[in-house]
Coordinates of C-alpha atoms in Angstrom, one line a residue:
M1 CA 82.1 104.2 97.9
L2 CA 85.3 102.7 96.9
L3 CA 85.4 99.0 96.9
T4 CA 81.5 99.1 95.6
A5 CA 81.2 95.2 94.8
L6 CA 83.0 94.1 97.9
L7 CA 80.2 95.7 100.1
D8 CA 77.4 94.4 97.9
P9 CA 75.3 92.4 100.0
A10 CA 74.8 89.6 97.2
D11 CA 77.4 87.3 97.7
L12 CA 79.9 85.7 95.2
D13 CA 81.4 82.5 96.1
D14 CA 84.8 82.1 94.5
A15 CA 85.2 86.1 94.2
L16 CA 88.9 85.1 94.8
V17 CA 90.7 82.6 94.0
T18 CA 94.9 82.0 94.4
P19 CA 97.4 79.9 95.1
E20 CA 96.2 79.8 98.5
G21 CA 92.7 79.1 98.1
R22 CA 89.3 80.3 97.3
F23 CA 87.4 83.0 99.1
A24 CA 83.9 84.3 98.7
R25 CA 83.1 87.6 99.2
H26 CA 81.9 87.7 102.4
D27 CA 84.9 85.9 103.4
L28 CA 87.6 88.4 102.2
L29 CA 85.4 91.0 103.3
G30 CA 85.9 89.8 106.9
W31 CA 88.9 89.2 106.8
A32 CA 89.7 92.9 105.8
A33 CA 87.5 94.3 107.8
S34 CA 89.6 92.6 110.6
I35 CA 92.7 94.2 109.6
A36 CA 91.2 97.5 109.3
A37 CA 90.3 97.1 112.8
D38 CA 93.7 96.3 113.8
I39 CA 95.2 99.6 111.9
A40 CA 92.9 101.8 112.6
G41 CA 93.5 105.3 113.1
A42 CA 97.1 105.0 112.0
P43 CA 98.4 107.5 109.7
I44 CA 99.9 105.2 106.8
V45 CA 100.8 102.0 106.7
A46 CA 103.0 99.5 104.2
V47 CA 102.7 96.0 103.3
H48 CA 104.9 93.3 102.3
A49 CA 103.1 92.9 98.7
T50 CA 103.6 89.2 98.0
P51 CA 101.7 87.7 94.9
G52 CA 98.4 86.3 96.3
A53 CA 95.1 86.6 98.5
P54 CA 97.1 87.7 102.0
T55 CA 98.3 91.1 100.0
I56 CA 94.8 91.5 99.0
A57 CA 93.3 91.6 102.0
A58 CA 95.8 93.4 103.7
I59 CA 95.2 96.6 100.9
T60 CA 91.5 96.3 101.1
G61 CA 91.7 96.3 104.7
A62 CA 93.7 99.5 104.6
L63 CA 91.3 101.1 102.1
L64 CA 88.5 100.1 104.5
A65 CA 90.0 101.8 107.4
G66 CA 90.7 104.6 105.5
V67 CA 94.7 104.5 106.2
P68 CA 96.9 105.4 103.2
V69 CA 98.6 101.9 102.2
V70 CA 102.3 101.6 100.8
P71 CA 102.8 98.1 98.6
I72 CA 106.5 96.7 99.0
P73 CA 107.8 94.8 96.3
P74 CA 108.2 91.1 98.0
D75 CA 111.7 91.3 95.8
A76 CA 113.2 94.9 97.2
G77 CA 116.8 95.3 98.1
V78 CA 117.3 96.1 101.7
L79 CA 118.2 99.6 100.5
E80 CA 114.8 100.2 98.5
R81 CA 112.7 98.7 101.7
E82 CA 114.7 100.6 104.0
H83 CA 113.8 103.9 101.7
I84 CA 110.2 103.3 101.7
L85 CA 109.4 102.6 105.0
R86 CA 111.6 105.4 106.0
D87 CA 110.5 108.0 103.3
S88 CA 106.7 107.3 103.7
G89 CA 106.6 107.6 107.3
A90 CA 104.7 104.2 107.6
A91 CA 103.7 103.3 111.6
L92 CA 103.0 99.5 110.5
L93 CA 104.1 96.9 108.6
L94 CA 101.6 94.3 107.4
S95 CA 103.4 91.1 106.9
D96 CA 103.1 87.4 107.2
V97 CA 106.6 87.1 107.7
P98 CA 107.0 85.8 111.2
G99 CA 107.9 88.7 113.8
E100 CA 108.2 91.5 110.8
G101 CA 104.9 93.4 112.0
V102 CA 101.2 93.3 112.0
P103 CA 100.4 89.7 110.9
I104 CA 97.8 89.4 107.6
S105 CA 96.8 86.1 107.6
R106 CA 94.5 84.8 110.5
A107 CA 91.4 83.1 111.3
A108 CA 89.6 86.2 112.6
R109 CA 86.7 87.5 110.8
A110 CA 85.1 91.2 111.3
T111 CA 81.7 91.7 110.7
T112 CA 81.8 95.8 111.1
V113 CA 82.9 98.0 108.4
P114 CA 84.3 100.9 109.0
A115 CA 82.3 104.3 107.5
E116 CA 83.6 105.0 104.0
P117 CA 86.1 107.8 103.9
V118 CA 85.7 110.8 102.1
S119 CA 86.6 110.3 97.9
A120 CA 89.3 113.3 98.2
A121 CA 91.3 111.3 100.7
P122 CA 94.6 109.4 99.7
A123 CA 94.2 105.8 99.2
L124 CA 97.6 104.3 97.6
V125 CA 101.3 105.9 97.9
L126 CA 102.9 103.7 95.3
Y127 CA 106.8 104.3 94.8
T128 CA 108.1 104.7 91.5
S129 CA 111.5 105.2 90.6
G130 CA 112.2 108.0 88.0
T131 CA 115.5 108.6 85.7
T132 CA 117.3 110.2 89.1
G133 CA 117.1 109.6 92.9
K134 CA 115.5 107.4 94.9
P135 CA 112.2 105.9 94.4
K136 CA 109.6 108.6 94.9
G137 CA 106.2 107.9 96.5
V138 CA 103.5 108.8 94.4
V139 CA 100.0 109.8 96.4
V140 CA 96.8 108.5 94.1
S141 CA 93.3 109.2 96.0
R142 CA 90.0 107.1 96.6
A143 CA 88.4 109.3 93.9
A144 CA 91.4 109.0 91.1
I145 CA 90.7 105.3 91.6
A146 CA 87.3 105.4 91.3
A147 CA 87.3 107.5 88.4
G148 CA 89.8 105.2 86.5
L149 CA 88.6 102.1 87.3
D150 CA 84.9 103.5 85.9
A151 CA 86.4 105.0 82.5
L152 CA 88.0 101.5 82.2
A153 CA 84.6 99.5 82.6
E154 CA 83.0 101.9 80.0
A155 CA 85.6 101.4 78.1
W156 CA 86.4 97.6 78.3
E157 CA 82.5 96.9 78.7
W158 CA 83.7 95.3 82.2
T159 CA 80.8 94.1 84.2
A160 CA 80.0 91.7 87.3
A161 CA 79.8 88.9 84.9
D162 CA 83.7 88.9 84.1
T163 CA 86.1 86.8 85.1
L164 CA 89.6 88.3 85.2
V165 CA 93.0 86.3 85.1
H166 CA 96.4 87.4 85.7
G167 CA 99.8 86.8 87.8
L168 CA 101.0 90.5 87.9
P169 CA 102.8 91.7 90.7
L170 CA 100.4 93.5 93.2
Y171 CA 102.5 96.5 93.5
H172 CA 102.2 98.6 90.6
V173 CA 99.3 100.3 89.0
H174 CA 98.4 97.3 86.6
G175 CA 98.6 94.5 88.7
L176 CA 97.0 96.2 92.0
V177 CA 94.7 98.8 91.0
L178 CA 93.0 97.5 87.8
G179 CA 94.1 93.7 88.5
A180 CA 92.7 93.6 92.1
L181 CA 90.9 96.7 93.1
G182 CA 89.3 96.5 90.2
P183 CA 86.9 93.3 90.5
L184 CA 86.4 94.8 93.9
R185 CA 84.7 97.7 92.8
I186 CA 83.6 96.4 89.6
G187 CA 82.5 93.1 90.7
G188 CA 83.4 89.5 89.1
R189 CA 85.8 87.0 89.9
L190 CA 89.7 87.5 89.8
I191 CA 91.7 84.7 89.5
H192 CA 95.7 85.2 90.5
T193 CA 97.9 83.0 89.3
G194 CA 100.6 83.8 91.8
R195 CA 102.8 83.9 88.2
P196 CA 102.1 84.7 85.0
T197 CA 103.1 81.6 83.5
P198 CA 101.5 80.7 79.7
E199 CA 100.4 77.5 81.4
A200 CA 98.7 79.1 84.3
Y201 CA 97.0 81.2 82.2
A202 CA 95.7 78.5 79.9
Q203 CA 94.4 76.5 82.7
S204 CA 92.7 79.4 84.3
S205 CA 89.1 79.8 82.6
G206 CA 88.4 83.7 82.1
T207 CA 86.5 86.1 80.1
M208 CA 89.6 88.7 80.5
Y209 CA 93.3 88.3 80.9
F210 CA 95.8 91.0 81.8
G211 CA 99.5 91.0 80.8
V212 CA 102.7 93.0 80.3
P213 CA 104.6 92.3 76.6
T214 CA 107.0 89.8 78.7
V215 CA 103.8 87.7 79.3
W216 CA 102.3 87.9 76.2
S217 CA 105.7 87.3 74.0
R218 CA 105.7 84.1 76.0
I219 CA 102.4 83.0 75.6
A220 CA 102.6 83.9 71.8
G221 CA 105.5 81.5 71.7
R222 CA 103.7 78.6 73.2
P223 CA 100.7 78.1 70.6
A224 CA 98.8 75.6 72.5
A225 CA 98.4 78.1 75.6
A226 CA 97.7 80.8 73.7
K227 CA 94.8 79.1 71.7
A228 CA 93.4 78.0 75.1
L229 CA 92.7 81.6 75.6
A230 CA 90.4 82.0 72.6
P231 CA 86.8 81.7 74.7
A232 CA 87.7 84.9 76.6
R233 CA 86.7 88.3 75.1
L234 CA 89.4 90.5 75.9
L235 CA 93.4 90.0 76.1
V236 CA 95.2 93.5 77.7
S237 CA 98.5 94.6 77.5
G238 CA 99.9 97.3 79.1
S239 CA 102.9 98.6 80.8
A240 CA 105.4 98.7 78.0
P241 CA 104.7 98.5 74.3
L242 CA 104.1 95.3 72.6
P243 CA 105.8 94.5 69.8
A244 CA 103.6 94.2 66.5
T245 CA 105.3 90.5 65.9
V246 CA 103.5 89.6 69.4
F247 CA 100.3 91.6 68.6
R248 CA 99.8 89.8 65.2
S249 CA 100.4 86.2 67.2
L250 CA 98.0 86.5 69.6
A251 CA 95.6 87.8 66.9
E252 CA 96.3 84.5 65.1
L253 CA 96.3 82.1 67.8
T254 CA 93.7 83.5 69.8
G255 CA 91.1 84.9 67.1
Q256 CA 91.3 88.3 68.8
A257 CA 93.6 91.1 68.6
P258 CA 94.8 92.3 72.1
V259 CA 94.2 95.7 74.1
E260 CA 96.4 98.0 74.3
R261 CA 96.5 101.1 76.6
Y262 CA 98.8 103.6 78.4
G263 CA 99.3 105.2 81.8
M264 CA 101.7 105.8 84.2
T265 CA 101.7 105.4 88.4
E266 CA 100.9 109.6 88.5
T267 CA 98.1 109.5 86.0
L268 CA 96.9 105.8 86.1
I269 CA 95.5 104.7 82.7
T270 CA 94.7 108.1 80.5
V271 CA 94.3 106.0 76.6
S272 CA 93.4 103.1 75.7
A273 CA 91.5 100.9 73.0
R274 CA 88.1 99.7 73.3
A275 CA 86.5 96.1 73.5
T276 CA 84.5 97.4 70.6
G277 CA 86.3 98.7 67.7
D278 CA 89.9 98.8 66.5
R279 CA 93.3 97.3 67.9
R280 CA 95.7 98.5 66.1
P281 CA 99.5 97.0 66.5
G282 CA 101.9 100.3 67.7
Q283 CA 98.7 102.2 69.1
V284 CA 97.2 102.6 72.3
G285 CA 94.0 104.0 71.2
L286 CA 91.9 106.8 72.5
P287 CA 91.4 109.0 75.7
L288 CA 89.6 107.4 78.4
T289 CA 86.2 109.3 79.5
G290 CA 87.4 112.2 81.8
I291 CA 90.8 112.3 80.4
E292 CA 92.4 115.0 77.8
T293 CA 95.3 114.8 76.0
R294 CA 98.0 117.1 73.8
L295 CA 101.1 117.1 72.3
V296 CA 103.4 120.3 73.0
D297 CA 107.3 120.9 71.7
E298 CA 110.1 122.0 73.9
S299 CA 109.1 125.4 74.4
G300 CA 105.3 124.1 75.5
A301 CA 103.7 125.4 72.2
A302 CA 100.9 122.8 70.8
L303 CA 101.6 120.7 68.3
P304 CA 99.4 119.4 65.4
A305 CA 97.2 115.8 66.0
D306 CA 98.3 114.6 62.1
G307 CA 99.5 111.2 63.2
S308 CA 103.1 112.1 62.4
T309 CA 104.1 115.1 64.6
I310 CA 106.2 113.6 67.2
G311 CA 105.7 115.9 70.5
Q312 CA 105.7 115.6 74.5
L313 CA 102.5 114.1 75.7
Q314 CA 100.6 115.9 78.3
V315 CA 97.2 114.7 79.8
R316 CA 94.9 115.8 82.6
G317 CA 91.5 114.8 84.1
T318 CA 89.8 112.7 86.8
T319 CA 92.9 110.4 87.5
M320 CA 95.7 112.3 88.7
F321 CA 97.8 111.8 91.6
D322 CA 97.8 114.6 94.4
G323 CA 101.7 114.6 94.3
Y324 CA 104.6 113.1 95.7
L325 CA 105.1 112.2 99.4
R326 CA 108.3 114.0 101.1
G327 CA 108.6 114.2 104.7
G328 CA 105.6 113.5 105.8
A329 CA 103.9 115.7 103.6
V330 CA 102.6 116.0 100.1
D331 CA 104.7 118.2 97.7
P332 CA 101.3 119.3 95.3
A333 CA 101.3 117.4 91.7
P334 CA 103.5 119.4 89.1
L335 CA 100.8 120.5 86.7
T336 CA 100.1 123.4 85.0
D337 CA 96.4 124.4 84.2
G338 CA 96.0 120.8 85.2
W339 CA 98.4 119.3 82.6
Y340 CA 100.5 117.0 83.5
A341 CA 103.9 116.4 81.5
T342 CA 104.1 112.7 81.2
G343 CA 107.9 112.5 79.8
D344 CA 106.7 110.5 77.1
V345 CA 107.1 111.5 73.4
A346 CA 104.1 110.5 71.0
T347 CA 102.3 111.0 67.9
I348 CA 98.3 111.7 68.1
G349 CA 96.2 111.0 64.8
P350 CA 93.5 112.9 62.9
D351 CA 91.2 110.4 64.5
G352 CA 92.6 110.6 68.1
W353 CA 94.9 107.2 68.5
H354 CA 97.7 107.4 69.7
R355 CA 101.2 106.0 69.2
I356 CA 103.6 106.1 72.4
V357 CA 107.4 106.3 71.0
G358 CA 108.9 106.1 74.2
R359 CA 110.4 108.7 77.0
A360 CA 112.0 111.9 76.0
S361 CA 114.9 111.3 77.6
T362 CA 115.5 107.6 75.6
D363 CA 113.4 107.3 73.0
L364 CA 113.4 110.5 71.0
I365 CA 116.6 110.8 69.4
K366 CA 117.8 114.1 67.8
T367 CA 120.3 113.1 64.7
G368 CA 121.9 115.1 62.4
G369 CA 119.0 117.7 62.5
Y370 CA 116.3 115.1 62.5
R371 CA 114.1 114.0 65.2
V372 CA 113.9 110.2 65.1
G373 CA 111.4 107.7 66.9
A374 CA 113.2 104.9 68.8
G375 CA 110.1 102.7 68.4
E376 CA 110.0 103.2 64.8
V377 CA 113.3 101.7 64.1
E378 CA 112.8 99.2 66.6
D379 CA 109.4 98.2 64.8
A380 CA 111.5 97.9 61.4
L381 CA 114.5 95.6 63.2
L382 CA 111.7 93.4 64.4
L383 CA 110.6 92.8 60.9
H384 CA 113.9 91.1 60.5
P385 CA 112.9 87.1 60.9
A386 CA 116.2 86.7 62.8
V387 CA 115.6 89.5 65.2
R388 CA 113.8 88.2 68.6
E389 CA 114.4 91.6 70.6
A390 CA 115.6 95.1 69.7
A391 CA 116.2 98.6 71.3
V392 CA 117.3 101.6 70.0
I393 CA 119.2 104.6 71.8
G394 CA 120.9 107.7 71.0
M395 CA 124.8 107.9 71.9
P396 CA 126.6 110.8 71.8
D397 CA 128.0 111.7 68.4
P398 CA 130.7 114.6 68.1
D399 CA 129.0 115.2 64.4
L400 CA 125.2 114.2 64.4
G401 CA 124.8 114.8 68.2
E402 CA 123.3 111.4 68.9
R403 CA 124.0 108.1 66.7
I404 CA 121.3 106.0 66.4
T405 CA 122.5 102.5 67.8
A406 CA 120.4 99.2 68.0
F407 CA 121.1 96.6 70.7
V408 CA 119.9 93.2 69.0
V409 CA 118.8 90.2 70.4
L410 CA 118.4 87.5 67.4
D411 CA 117.0 83.8 67.6
G412 CA 119.8 81.9 67.1
R413 CA 120.8 82.5 63.4
A414 CA 123.6 84.5 62.4
V415 CA 123.4 87.6 60.9
A416 CA 126.0 90.5 60.1
E417 CA 125.0 94.1 61.8
S418 CA 125.6 95.8 58.6
D419 CA 122.8 93.2 57.0
L420 CA 120.2 94.8 59.8
I421 CA 121.3 98.6 59.3
A422 CA 120.8 97.6 55.4
F423 CA 117.3 96.3 56.1
V424 CA 116.2 99.2 58.0
A425 CA 117.5 101.4 55.6
E426 CA 115.6 99.8 52.9
R427 CA 112.6 100.3 55.0
L428 CA 112.8 103.9 56.4
A429 CA 114.4 107.3 55.6
A430 CA 118.2 107.4 55.6
H431 CA 118.5 109.4 58.1
K432 CA 116.3 106.7 60.7
R433 CA 119.1 104.1 60.0
P434 CA 121.3 102.5 63.0
R435 CA 124.6 103.7 62.5
A436 CA 125.7 100.9 65.0
V437 CA 124.2 97.6 66.2
R438 CA 125.3 95.6 68.9
L439 CA 124.4 92.0 69.4
V440 CA 123.5 91.0 72.9
G441 CA 122.3 88.2 74.7
E442 CA 119.1 89.7 76.2
L443 CA 118.2 93.2 77.4
P444 CA 117.9 94.6 80.9
R445 CA 114.4 94.6 82.0
N446 CA 112.6 95.6 85.4
A447 CA 109.9 93.5 86.9
M448 CA 106.9 95.0 84.8
G449 CA 109.1 93.8 81.6
K450 CA 109.9 97.1 80.4
V451 CA 113.2 97.7 78.9
Q452 CA 115.8 99.5 81.3
K453 CA 117.4 101.8 78.1
T454 CA 119.4 104.0 80.7
R455 CA 121.0 100.6 81.5
L456 CA 122.3 100.4 77.9
K457 CA 124.2 103.4 77.7
G458 CA 126.4 102.4 80.3

């Protein structure tokens, strides 16, 4: 049973709190069951995934009905939206936009819940953008979601006594699978703030808070808001690397270091720090229960877990996706003996702790015969008191192969590019220093706060 807590006969008042109101568990179940009755038998449905209770009810209804559901970002452009609807073959669109599809918000509540679908059935189709081509529909099964949430419940000691607070989008793994389906499986209360602002987080009383690095950076920049989170037992950061400076600021202001974790749409969450134990800046922890990881080189040969060797990260286990949706059929996941090539490069220490260097395509720089992780150079730049943000990439160079190039956002103080190069050279090996520094007003980011390095190369 995927949504175990939602179907628990022991009701919970205010199981869901959003800007639209407060919903008891039985009310959310009746709402979702009413939607399930409307879409029963559909091959696949789409949801206009605005941040709030209607999206949670709509996706819950689809899961109850056993109908695969495709969340569509509310800010998707016309071409992206048309591609998702056409590519997925969605037979219905759940939306509160008048005249657009099947209405989500309604007074009707149903009392009959459909039988539980088989665990191997597809649950979600999440569209994710790669480095080339149009977004691809990642098919994730009910079994994978259940395994992933159960592993996180174990790692984070997440129980029905917890109140989770976040304001993340409801069309990604972080905000939707962890942030919405997590409480519906594990139990407890969910407070979705609509937007993930420092003020909204500070005004919501929770035991767990989810955020992406941009959210945590803004909270750390407002000490009063950060200190309001001190009673919580877990602050979780993911979807992009958390700068060490933000990690340390949060630890100082809240009295606890944040928990970092790693995953992707195709694998869900696979590696995380634990609720009890170490939390290390720049590292994402240990494999979750049911997950194995390894590092390989370009030829596929195994690399040592010595904490310094950088390799391509592969994972396998219970949370892998089924494949990509194409033309109404599912192309099987590209696995080799169960291993999925994440496209990320990482190091693994002798104690099993993982450090994600970045994407192999943009964050592993081959310069002058050396392999340099962009993240290490970025961390060194961020130690400079005038540097607020930094992104490092390799640019083509006729002599070196790739030239280490840093894009830096300053905090308002004037610093010469040559001084920043010298600053890094004092702290890292000479071949790791940037050969060029470009001062910019901001770094290009996507909706989840990830720096879009491919746009820096343009």
